[in-house]
Coordinates of C-alpha atoms and ligand atoms in Angstrom, one line a residue:
X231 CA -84.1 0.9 171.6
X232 CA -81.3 0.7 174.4
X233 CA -81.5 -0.8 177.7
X234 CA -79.4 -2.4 180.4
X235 CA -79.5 -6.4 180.6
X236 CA -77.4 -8.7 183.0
X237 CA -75.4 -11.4 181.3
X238 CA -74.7 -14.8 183.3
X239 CA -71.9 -13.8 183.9
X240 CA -72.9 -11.2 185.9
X241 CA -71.8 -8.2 184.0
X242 CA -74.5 -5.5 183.0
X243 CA -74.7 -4.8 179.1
X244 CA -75.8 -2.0 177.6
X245 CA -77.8 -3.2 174.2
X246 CA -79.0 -0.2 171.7
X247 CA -79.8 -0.7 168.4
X248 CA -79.7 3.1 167.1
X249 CA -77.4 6.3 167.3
X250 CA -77.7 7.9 170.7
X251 CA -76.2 10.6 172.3
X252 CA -75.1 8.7 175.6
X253 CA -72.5 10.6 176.8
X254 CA -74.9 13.9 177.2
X255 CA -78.2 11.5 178.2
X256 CA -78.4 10.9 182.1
X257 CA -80.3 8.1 182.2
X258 CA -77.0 6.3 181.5
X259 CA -74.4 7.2 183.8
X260 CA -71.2 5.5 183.3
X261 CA -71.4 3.2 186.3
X262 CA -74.6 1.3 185.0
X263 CA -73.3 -1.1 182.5
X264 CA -69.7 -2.9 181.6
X265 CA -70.4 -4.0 178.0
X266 CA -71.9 -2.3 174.8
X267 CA -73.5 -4.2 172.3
X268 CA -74.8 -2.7 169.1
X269 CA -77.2 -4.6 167.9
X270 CA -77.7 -3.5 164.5
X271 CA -77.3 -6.1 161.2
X272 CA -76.3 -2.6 158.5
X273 CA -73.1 -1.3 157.9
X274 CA -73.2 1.8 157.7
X275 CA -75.8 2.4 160.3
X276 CA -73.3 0.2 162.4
X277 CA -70.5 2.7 161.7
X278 CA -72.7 5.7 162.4
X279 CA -73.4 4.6 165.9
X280 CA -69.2 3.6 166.5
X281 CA -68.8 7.5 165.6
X282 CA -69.8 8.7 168.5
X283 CA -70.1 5.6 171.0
X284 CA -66.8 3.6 170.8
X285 CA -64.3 3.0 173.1
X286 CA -62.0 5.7 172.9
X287 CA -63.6 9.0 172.6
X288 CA -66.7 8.3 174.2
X289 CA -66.6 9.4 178.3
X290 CA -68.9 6.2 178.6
X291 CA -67.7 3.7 177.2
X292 CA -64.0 4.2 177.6
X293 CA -62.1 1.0 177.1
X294 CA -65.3 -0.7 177.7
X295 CA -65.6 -4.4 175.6
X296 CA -67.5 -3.4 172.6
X297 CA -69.3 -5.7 170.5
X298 CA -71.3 -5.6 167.1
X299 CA -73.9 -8.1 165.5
X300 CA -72.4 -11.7 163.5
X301 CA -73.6 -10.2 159.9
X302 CA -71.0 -7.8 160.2
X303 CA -67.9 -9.5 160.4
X304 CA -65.4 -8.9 157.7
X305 CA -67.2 -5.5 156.6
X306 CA -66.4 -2.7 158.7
X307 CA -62.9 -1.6 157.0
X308 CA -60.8 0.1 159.8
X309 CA -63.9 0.4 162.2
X310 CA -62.5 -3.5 162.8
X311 CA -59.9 -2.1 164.5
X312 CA -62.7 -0.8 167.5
X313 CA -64.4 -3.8 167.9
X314 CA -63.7 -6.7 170.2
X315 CA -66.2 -9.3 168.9
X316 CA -69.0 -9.9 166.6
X317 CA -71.7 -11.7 168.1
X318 CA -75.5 -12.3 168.2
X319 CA -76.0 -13.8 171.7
X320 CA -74.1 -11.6 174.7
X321 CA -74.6 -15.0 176.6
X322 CA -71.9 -17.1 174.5
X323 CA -69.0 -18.5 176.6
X324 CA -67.0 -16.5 173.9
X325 CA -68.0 -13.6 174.7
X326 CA -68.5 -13.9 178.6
X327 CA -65.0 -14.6 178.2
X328 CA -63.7 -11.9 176.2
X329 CA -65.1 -9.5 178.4
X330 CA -63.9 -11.1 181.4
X331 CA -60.7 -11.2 180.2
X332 CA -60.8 -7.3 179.0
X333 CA -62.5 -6.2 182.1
X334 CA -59.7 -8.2 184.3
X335 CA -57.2 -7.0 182.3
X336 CA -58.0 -3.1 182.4
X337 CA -58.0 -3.8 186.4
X338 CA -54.9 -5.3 187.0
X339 CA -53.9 -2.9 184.7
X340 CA -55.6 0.1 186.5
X341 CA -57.1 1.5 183.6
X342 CA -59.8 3.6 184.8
X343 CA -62.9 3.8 182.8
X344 CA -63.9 7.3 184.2
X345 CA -62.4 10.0 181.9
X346 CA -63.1 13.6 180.7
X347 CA -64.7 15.1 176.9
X348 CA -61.9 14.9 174.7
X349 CA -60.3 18.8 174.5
X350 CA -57.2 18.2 172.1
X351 CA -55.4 16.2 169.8
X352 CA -52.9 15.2 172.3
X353 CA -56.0 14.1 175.1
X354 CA -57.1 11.8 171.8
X355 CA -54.0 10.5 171.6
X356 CA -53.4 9.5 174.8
X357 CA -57.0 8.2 175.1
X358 CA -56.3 6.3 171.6
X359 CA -53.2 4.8 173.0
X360 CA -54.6 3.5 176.6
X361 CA -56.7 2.1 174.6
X362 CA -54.2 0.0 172.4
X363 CA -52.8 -0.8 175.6
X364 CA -56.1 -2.4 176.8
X365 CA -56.3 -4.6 174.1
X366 CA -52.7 -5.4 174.1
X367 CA -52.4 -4.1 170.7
X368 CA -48.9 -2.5 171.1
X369 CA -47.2 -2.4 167.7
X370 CA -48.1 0.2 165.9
X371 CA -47.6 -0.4 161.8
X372 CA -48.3 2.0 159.3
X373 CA -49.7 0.3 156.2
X374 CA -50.6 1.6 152.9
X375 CA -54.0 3.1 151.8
X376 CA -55.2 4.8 148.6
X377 CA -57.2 6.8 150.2
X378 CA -55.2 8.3 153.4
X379 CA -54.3 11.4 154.1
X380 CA -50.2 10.6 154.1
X381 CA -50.5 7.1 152.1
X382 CA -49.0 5.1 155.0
X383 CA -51.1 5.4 158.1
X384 CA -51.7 3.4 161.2
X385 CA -55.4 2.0 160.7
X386 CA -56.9 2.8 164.3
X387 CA -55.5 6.7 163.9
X388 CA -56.3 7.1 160.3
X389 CA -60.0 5.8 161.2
X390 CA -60.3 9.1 164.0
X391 CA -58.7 11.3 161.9
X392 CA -61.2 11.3 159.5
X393 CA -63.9 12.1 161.9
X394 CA -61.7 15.0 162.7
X395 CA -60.5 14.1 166.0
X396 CA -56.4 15.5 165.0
X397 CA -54.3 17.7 163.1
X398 CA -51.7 16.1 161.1
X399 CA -49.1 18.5 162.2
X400 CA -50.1 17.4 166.0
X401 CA -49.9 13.8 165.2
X402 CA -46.2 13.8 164.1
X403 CA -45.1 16.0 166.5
X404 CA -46.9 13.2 168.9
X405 CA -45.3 10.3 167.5
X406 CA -42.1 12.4 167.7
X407 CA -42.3 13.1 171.3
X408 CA -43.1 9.8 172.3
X409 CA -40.0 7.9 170.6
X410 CA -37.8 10.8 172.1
X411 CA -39.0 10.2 175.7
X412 CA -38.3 6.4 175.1
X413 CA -42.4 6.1 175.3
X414 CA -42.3 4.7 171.7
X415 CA -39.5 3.0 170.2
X416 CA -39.0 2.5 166.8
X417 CA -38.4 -1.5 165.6
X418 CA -38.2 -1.8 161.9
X419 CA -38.0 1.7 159.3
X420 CA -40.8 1.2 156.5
X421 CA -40.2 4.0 154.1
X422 CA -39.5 7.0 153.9
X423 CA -41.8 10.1 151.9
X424 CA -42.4 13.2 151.1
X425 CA -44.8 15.2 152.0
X426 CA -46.6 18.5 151.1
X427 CA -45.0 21.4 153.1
X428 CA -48.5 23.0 153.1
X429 CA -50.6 20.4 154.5
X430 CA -48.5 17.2 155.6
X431 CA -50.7 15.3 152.7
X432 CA -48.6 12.5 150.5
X433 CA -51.0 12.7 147.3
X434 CA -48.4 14.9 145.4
X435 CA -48.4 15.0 141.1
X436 CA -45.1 14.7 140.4
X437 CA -44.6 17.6 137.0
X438 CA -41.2 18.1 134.9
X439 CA -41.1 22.1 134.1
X440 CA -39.0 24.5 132.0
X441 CA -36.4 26.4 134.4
X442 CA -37.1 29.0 132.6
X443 CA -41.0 30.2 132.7
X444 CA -42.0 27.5 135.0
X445 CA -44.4 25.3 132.1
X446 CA -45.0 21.3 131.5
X447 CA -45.7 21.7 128.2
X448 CA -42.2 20.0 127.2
X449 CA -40.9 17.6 124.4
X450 CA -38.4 15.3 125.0
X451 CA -36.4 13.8 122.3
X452 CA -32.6 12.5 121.9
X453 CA -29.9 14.2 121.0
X454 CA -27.8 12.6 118.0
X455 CA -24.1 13.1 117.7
X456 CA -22.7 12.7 114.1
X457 CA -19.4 11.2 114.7
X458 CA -17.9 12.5 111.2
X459 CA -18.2 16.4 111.4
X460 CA -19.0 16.2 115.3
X461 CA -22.7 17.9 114.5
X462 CA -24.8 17.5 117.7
X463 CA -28.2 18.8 117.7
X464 CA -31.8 17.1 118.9
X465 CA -33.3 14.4 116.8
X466 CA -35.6 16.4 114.5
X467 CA -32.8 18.2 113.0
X468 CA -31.8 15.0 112.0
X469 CA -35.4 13.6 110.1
X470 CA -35.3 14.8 106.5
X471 CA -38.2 12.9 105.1
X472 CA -38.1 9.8 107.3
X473 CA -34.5 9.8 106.5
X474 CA -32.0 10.4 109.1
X475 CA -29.0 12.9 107.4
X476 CA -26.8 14.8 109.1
X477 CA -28.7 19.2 109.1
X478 CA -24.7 20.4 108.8
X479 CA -22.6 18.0 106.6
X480 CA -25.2 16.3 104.9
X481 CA -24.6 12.9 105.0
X482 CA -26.8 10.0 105.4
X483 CA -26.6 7.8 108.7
X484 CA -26.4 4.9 109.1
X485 CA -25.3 2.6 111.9
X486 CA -26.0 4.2 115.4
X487 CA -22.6 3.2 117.4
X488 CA -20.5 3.3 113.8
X489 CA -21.5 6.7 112.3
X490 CA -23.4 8.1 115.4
X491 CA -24.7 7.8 118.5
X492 CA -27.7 9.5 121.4
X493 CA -25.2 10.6 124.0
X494 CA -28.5 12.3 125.9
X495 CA -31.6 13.5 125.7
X496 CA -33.0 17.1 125.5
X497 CA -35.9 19.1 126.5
X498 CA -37.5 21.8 124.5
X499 CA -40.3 24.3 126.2
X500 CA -43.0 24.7 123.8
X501 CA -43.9 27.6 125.8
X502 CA -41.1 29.7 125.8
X503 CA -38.7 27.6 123.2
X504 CA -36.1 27.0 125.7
X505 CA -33.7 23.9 125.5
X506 CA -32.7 22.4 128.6
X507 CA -31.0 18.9 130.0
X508 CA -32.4 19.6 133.4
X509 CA -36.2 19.8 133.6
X510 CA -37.4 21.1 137.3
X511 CA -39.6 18.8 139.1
X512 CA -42.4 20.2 140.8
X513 CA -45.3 18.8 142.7
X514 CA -48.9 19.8 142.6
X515 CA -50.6 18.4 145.7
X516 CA -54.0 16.7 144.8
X517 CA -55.2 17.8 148.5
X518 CA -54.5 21.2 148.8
X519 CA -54.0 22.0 145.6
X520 CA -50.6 24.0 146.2
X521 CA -47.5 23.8 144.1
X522 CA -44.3 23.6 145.6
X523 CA -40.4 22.9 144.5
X524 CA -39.5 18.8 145.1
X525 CA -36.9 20.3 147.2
X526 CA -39.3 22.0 149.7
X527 CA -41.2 18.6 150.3
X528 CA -41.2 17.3 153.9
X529 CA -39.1 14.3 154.0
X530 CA -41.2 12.0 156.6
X531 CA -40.0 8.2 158.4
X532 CA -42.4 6.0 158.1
X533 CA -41.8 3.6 161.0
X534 CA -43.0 0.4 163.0
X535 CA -43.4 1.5 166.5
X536 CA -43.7 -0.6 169.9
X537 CA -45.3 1.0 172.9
X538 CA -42.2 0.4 175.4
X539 CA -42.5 -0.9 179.0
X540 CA -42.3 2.0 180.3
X541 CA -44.4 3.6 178.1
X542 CA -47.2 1.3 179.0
X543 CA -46.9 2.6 182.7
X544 CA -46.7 6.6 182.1
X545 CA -49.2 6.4 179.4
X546 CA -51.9 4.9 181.8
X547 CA -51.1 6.7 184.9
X548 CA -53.8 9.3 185.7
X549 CA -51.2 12.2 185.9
X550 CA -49.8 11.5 182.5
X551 CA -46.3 11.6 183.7
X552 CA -45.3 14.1 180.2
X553 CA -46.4 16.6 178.7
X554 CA -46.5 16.9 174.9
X555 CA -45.4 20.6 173.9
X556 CA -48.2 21.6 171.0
X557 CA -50.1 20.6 174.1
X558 CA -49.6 24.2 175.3
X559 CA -46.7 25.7 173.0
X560 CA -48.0 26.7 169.1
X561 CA -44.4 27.5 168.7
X562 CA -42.5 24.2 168.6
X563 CA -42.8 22.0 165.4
X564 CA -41.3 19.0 164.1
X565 CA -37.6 19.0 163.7
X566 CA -38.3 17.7 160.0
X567 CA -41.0 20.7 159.1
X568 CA -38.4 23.1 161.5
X569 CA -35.8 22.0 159.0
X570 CA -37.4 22.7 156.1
X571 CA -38.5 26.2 157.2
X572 CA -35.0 26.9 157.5
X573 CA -34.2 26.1 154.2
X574 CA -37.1 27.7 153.0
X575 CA -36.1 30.9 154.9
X576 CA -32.6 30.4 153.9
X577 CA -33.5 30.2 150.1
X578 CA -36.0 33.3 150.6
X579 CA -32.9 35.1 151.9
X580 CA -30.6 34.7 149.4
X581 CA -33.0 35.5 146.3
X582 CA -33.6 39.1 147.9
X583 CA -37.4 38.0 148.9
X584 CA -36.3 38.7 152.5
X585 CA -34.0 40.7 154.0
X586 CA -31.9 40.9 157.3
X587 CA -30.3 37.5 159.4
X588 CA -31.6 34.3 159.6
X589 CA -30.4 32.5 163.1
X590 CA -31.0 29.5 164.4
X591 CA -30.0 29.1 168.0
X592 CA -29.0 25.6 170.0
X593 CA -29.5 24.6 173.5
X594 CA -27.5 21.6 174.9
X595 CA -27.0 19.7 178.3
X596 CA -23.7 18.0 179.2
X597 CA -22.7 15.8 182.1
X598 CA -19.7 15.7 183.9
X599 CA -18.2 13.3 181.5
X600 CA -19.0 16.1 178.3
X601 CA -21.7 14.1 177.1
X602 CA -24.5 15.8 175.8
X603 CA -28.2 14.4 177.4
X604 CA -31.4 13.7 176.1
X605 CA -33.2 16.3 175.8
X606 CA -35.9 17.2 178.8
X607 CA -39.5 18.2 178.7
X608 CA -39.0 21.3 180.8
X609 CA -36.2 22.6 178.7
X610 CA -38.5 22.8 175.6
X611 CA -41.1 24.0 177.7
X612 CA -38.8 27.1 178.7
X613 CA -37.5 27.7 175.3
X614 CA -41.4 27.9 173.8
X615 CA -42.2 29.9 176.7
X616 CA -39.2 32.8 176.5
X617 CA -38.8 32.4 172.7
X618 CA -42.8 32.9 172.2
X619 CA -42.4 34.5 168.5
X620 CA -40.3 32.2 167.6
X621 CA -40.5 28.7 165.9
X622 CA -38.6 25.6 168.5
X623 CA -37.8 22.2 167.9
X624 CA -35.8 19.4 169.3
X625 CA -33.6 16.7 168.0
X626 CA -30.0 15.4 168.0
X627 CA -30.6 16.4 172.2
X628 CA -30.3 19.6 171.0
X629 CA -33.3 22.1 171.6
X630 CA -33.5 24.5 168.8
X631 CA -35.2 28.6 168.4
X632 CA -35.1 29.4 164.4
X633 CA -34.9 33.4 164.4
X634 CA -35.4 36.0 161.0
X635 CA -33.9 39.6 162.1
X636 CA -35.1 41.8 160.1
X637 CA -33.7 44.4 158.7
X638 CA -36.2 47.3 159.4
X639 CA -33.3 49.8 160.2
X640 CA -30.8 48.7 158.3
X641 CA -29.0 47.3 161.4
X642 CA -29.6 44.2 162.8
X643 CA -26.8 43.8 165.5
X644 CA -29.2 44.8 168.2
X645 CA -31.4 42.4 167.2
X646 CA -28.8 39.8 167.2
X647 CA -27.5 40.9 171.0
X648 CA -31.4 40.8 172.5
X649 CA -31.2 37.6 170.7
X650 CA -28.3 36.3 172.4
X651 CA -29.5 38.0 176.2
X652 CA -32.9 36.1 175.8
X653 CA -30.5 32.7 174.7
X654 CA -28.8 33.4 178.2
X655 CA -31.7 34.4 180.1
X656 CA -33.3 30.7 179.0
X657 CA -29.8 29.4 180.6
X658 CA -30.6 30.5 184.2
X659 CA -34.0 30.0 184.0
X660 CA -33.3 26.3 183.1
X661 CA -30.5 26.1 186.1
X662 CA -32.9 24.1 188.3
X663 CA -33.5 21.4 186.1
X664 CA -29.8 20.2 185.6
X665 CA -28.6 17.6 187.7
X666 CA -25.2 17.8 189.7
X667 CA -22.4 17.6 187.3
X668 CA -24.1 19.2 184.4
X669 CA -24.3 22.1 182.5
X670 CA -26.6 24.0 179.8
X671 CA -25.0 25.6 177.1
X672 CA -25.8 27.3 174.2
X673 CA -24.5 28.9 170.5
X674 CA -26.1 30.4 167.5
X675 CA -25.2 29.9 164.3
X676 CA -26.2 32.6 161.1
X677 CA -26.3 31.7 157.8
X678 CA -23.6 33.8 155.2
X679 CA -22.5 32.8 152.1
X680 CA -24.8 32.2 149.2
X681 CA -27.1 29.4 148.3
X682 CA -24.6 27.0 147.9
X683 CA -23.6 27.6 151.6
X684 CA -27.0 26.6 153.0
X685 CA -27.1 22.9 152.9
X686 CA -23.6 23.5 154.9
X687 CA -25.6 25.5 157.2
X688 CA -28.3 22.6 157.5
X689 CA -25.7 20.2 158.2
X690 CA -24.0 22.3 161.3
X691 CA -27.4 22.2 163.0
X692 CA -26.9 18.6 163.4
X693 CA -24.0 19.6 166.1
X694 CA -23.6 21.3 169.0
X695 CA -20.4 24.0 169.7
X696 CA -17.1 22.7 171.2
X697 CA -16.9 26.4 172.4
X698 CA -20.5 27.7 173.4
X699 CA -21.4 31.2 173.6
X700 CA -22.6 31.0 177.3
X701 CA -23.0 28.1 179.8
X702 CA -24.6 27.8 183.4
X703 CA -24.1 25.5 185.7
X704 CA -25.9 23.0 188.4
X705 CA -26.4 24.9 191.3
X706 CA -27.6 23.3 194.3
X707 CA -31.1 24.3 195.7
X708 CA -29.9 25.5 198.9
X709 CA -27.5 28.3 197.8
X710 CA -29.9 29.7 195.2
X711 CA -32.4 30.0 198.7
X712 CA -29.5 32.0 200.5
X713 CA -29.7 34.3 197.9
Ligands
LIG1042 ZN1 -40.3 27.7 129.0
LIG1043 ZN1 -22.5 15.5 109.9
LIG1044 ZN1 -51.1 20.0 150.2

């Protein structure tokens, strides 16, 4: 069943009690009805409907009031977070005035319920956050759950993401984007994690392995230090019959902190035999099933977030006044994951797996007073666009290119000198974005040394160059016409 009714107050409700492919059906264009009610007493039949028609991702019913029967209440888990009432009679002066009030609200507002299919994950998120916006629902908390992809996720988003509307990766890099263009704005830190490098999930098995040949299969037991002859070997040297005596001198001990004492404890590989203090952690990820070095783990910020003032009024204009770079660019990631390449790379490097340089090249804006400024949409934009090979991120106001020159020739100093012309090429290309006063600069750094030397390396990137390898200036727009 679905059909159109008028409520008393004069608003026109769509009622259907079964899943229905609205959006494509036209008998029910978008202009015919102001409320959905879903009038269906089962939970899961309930939740198969929301899938497809629900207030966000449906063209229809975009930030529409949405309402679901009374028997419900309490028992639709994040779906909860879609709904704007549970009710049996559309005619209740509750809900007349819920919808009033949402319907008033979207106006004054000027949300517009008229929208397109839903193309990417940045489209979603956009429509996902208009309609947070809608419902006044503007702090965005990330709360625990068993079963989540990264252990702390934000209800509403978890609930689309597992009907596949995002990419992990994409979301990040959204929530990223946002807070950098003052959109978002972080109010309290939660926690932060780590997460897999492969596939951004959090359900990692933490495992203690021999350096050695890379196995779990370890015993641990304490080391004893005989005090008298100075003998110090692990534990089961010690046991001679349930006795504890001393393997080199022979004598019988007694009082721990008298005769002897466990200054540590020791490791022993029952693979390979090897002893070791040191076991080396790795993690197993229970989603993707890849192994990977602790140190290789994505270190993540878990955040509350507040959708700013200003947020709220470039978030619902039509002509989304920003554009999020994976939007277009499959080149720029998250500084955290661009981070963690490097140091990936830079580890890769110095074990012989790769050869040639590893670069990693910084683009900064100063004012007149020196100070470097937030970073701009069309500067990324321009460094994705001439640097398309290349991975680019942005943080610290610094935009970064991460480059490997390899070493097919056994030369890489041209590579590094077409490296440096492109890094100057994106300098006068990004000319007529600057504002009086300012200039765009830039440097690259390449990593020497040995391992030791790459956390230095990590730490530099952090920073931009008091003495840049090439600047360019504002220019005002009509000398670049006499030209
Ligand atoms: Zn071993
Ligand atoms: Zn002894
Ligand atoms: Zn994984």
């Amino acid at each position: 069943m679905i059909t159109i009714q008028n409520t008393d107050g004069d608003r026109r409700v769509l009622l259907l009690d079964n899943s229905f492919a609205l959006d494509e059906s036209p008998d029910f264009p978008e202009y015919l009805f102001d409320v959905i009610f879903i009038v269906n007493d089962t939970v899961e039949e309930t939740k198969a409907i929301l899938n497809s028609i629900n207030p966000i991702t449906s063209t229809k019913c975009c930030y529409k009031p949405l309402f679901v029967a009374s028997a419900l209440k309490g028992k639709m888990g994040n779906y909860d977070e879609i709904i704007d009432g549970y009710a049996d009679d559309w005619n209740s002066m509750e809900v007349l005035a819920k919808v009033e009030s949402i319907i008033e609200y979207n106006a004054k507002i000027g949300l517009n319920a008229q929208e397109d299919p839903i193309m990417s994950s940045n489209q979603f998120f956009i429509r996902l956050t208009r309609y947070l916006i809608s419902r006044k629902k503007t702090v965005l908390e990330p709360r625990l759950d068993v079963s989540a992809s990264t252990g702390y996720v934000i209800p509403v988003f978890d609930l689309f993401y597992r009907l596949g509307q995002y990419e992990l990766s994409d979301y990040f890099v959204f929530i990223q984007s946002m807070s950098e263009k003052g959109l978002f704005r972080a109010t309290k830190f939660v926690n932060k994690v780590y997460l897999c490098p492969s596939c951004l999930h959090s359900h990692l098995l933490y495992i203690k392995t021999c350096p050695r040949c890379g196995q779990s299969s370890i015993q641990t037991e304490e080391v004893i230090h005989h005090f008298r002859c100075a003998n110090v070997s692990p534990e089961h040297t010690y046991n001679f019959g349930g006795q504890l005596r001393c393997p080199k001198c022979n004598k019988i001990l007694r009082h721990i902190g008298m005769d002897y004492d466990r200054p540590a404890i020791i490791h022993t590989c029952n693979t390979c035999g090897n002893t070791f203090i040191e076991p080396k952690t790795k993690t197993l990820c229970t989603s993707c099933h890849k192994t990977h070095d602790a140190e290789e783990l994505i270190p993540q910020d878990f955040n509350i977030y507040e959708i700013t003032s200003e947020g709220k009024q470039s978030i619902i204009s039509p002509n989304i006044g920003f554009t999020i770079y994976t939007e277009f660019y499959d080149n720029y990631i998250e500084y955290n994951r661009f981070v963690s390449r490097i140091r990936l790379l830079a580890e890769q490097k110095f074990s012989g797996n790769i050869t040639g340089d590893l670069l990693v090249g910084k683009i900064w804006i100063l004012n007149e007073e020196g100070e470097t400024m937030p970073i701009r949409p069309e500067e990324i934009e321009l460094v994705c666009l001439y640097f398309p090979n290349n991975k680019v991120s942005a943080a610290n106001n610094i935009t970064y290119v991460g480059s490997v020159i390899r070493d097919y020739a056994g030369d890489t100093e041209e590579e590094i000198i077409n490296f440096q012309v492109m890094m100057s090429e994106t300098l006068r290309a990004a000319v007529p974005i600057l504002k009086p006063g300012e200039k765009i600069c830039y440097t690259y750094m390449k990593l020497q040394g040995n391992q030791s030397t790459i956390g230095d390396f990590i730490k530099e990137m952090d920073y931009i160059s008091v003495t840049p390898d090439d600047t360019a200036v504002y220019a005002p727009v009509e000398e670049s016409q006499k030209q």
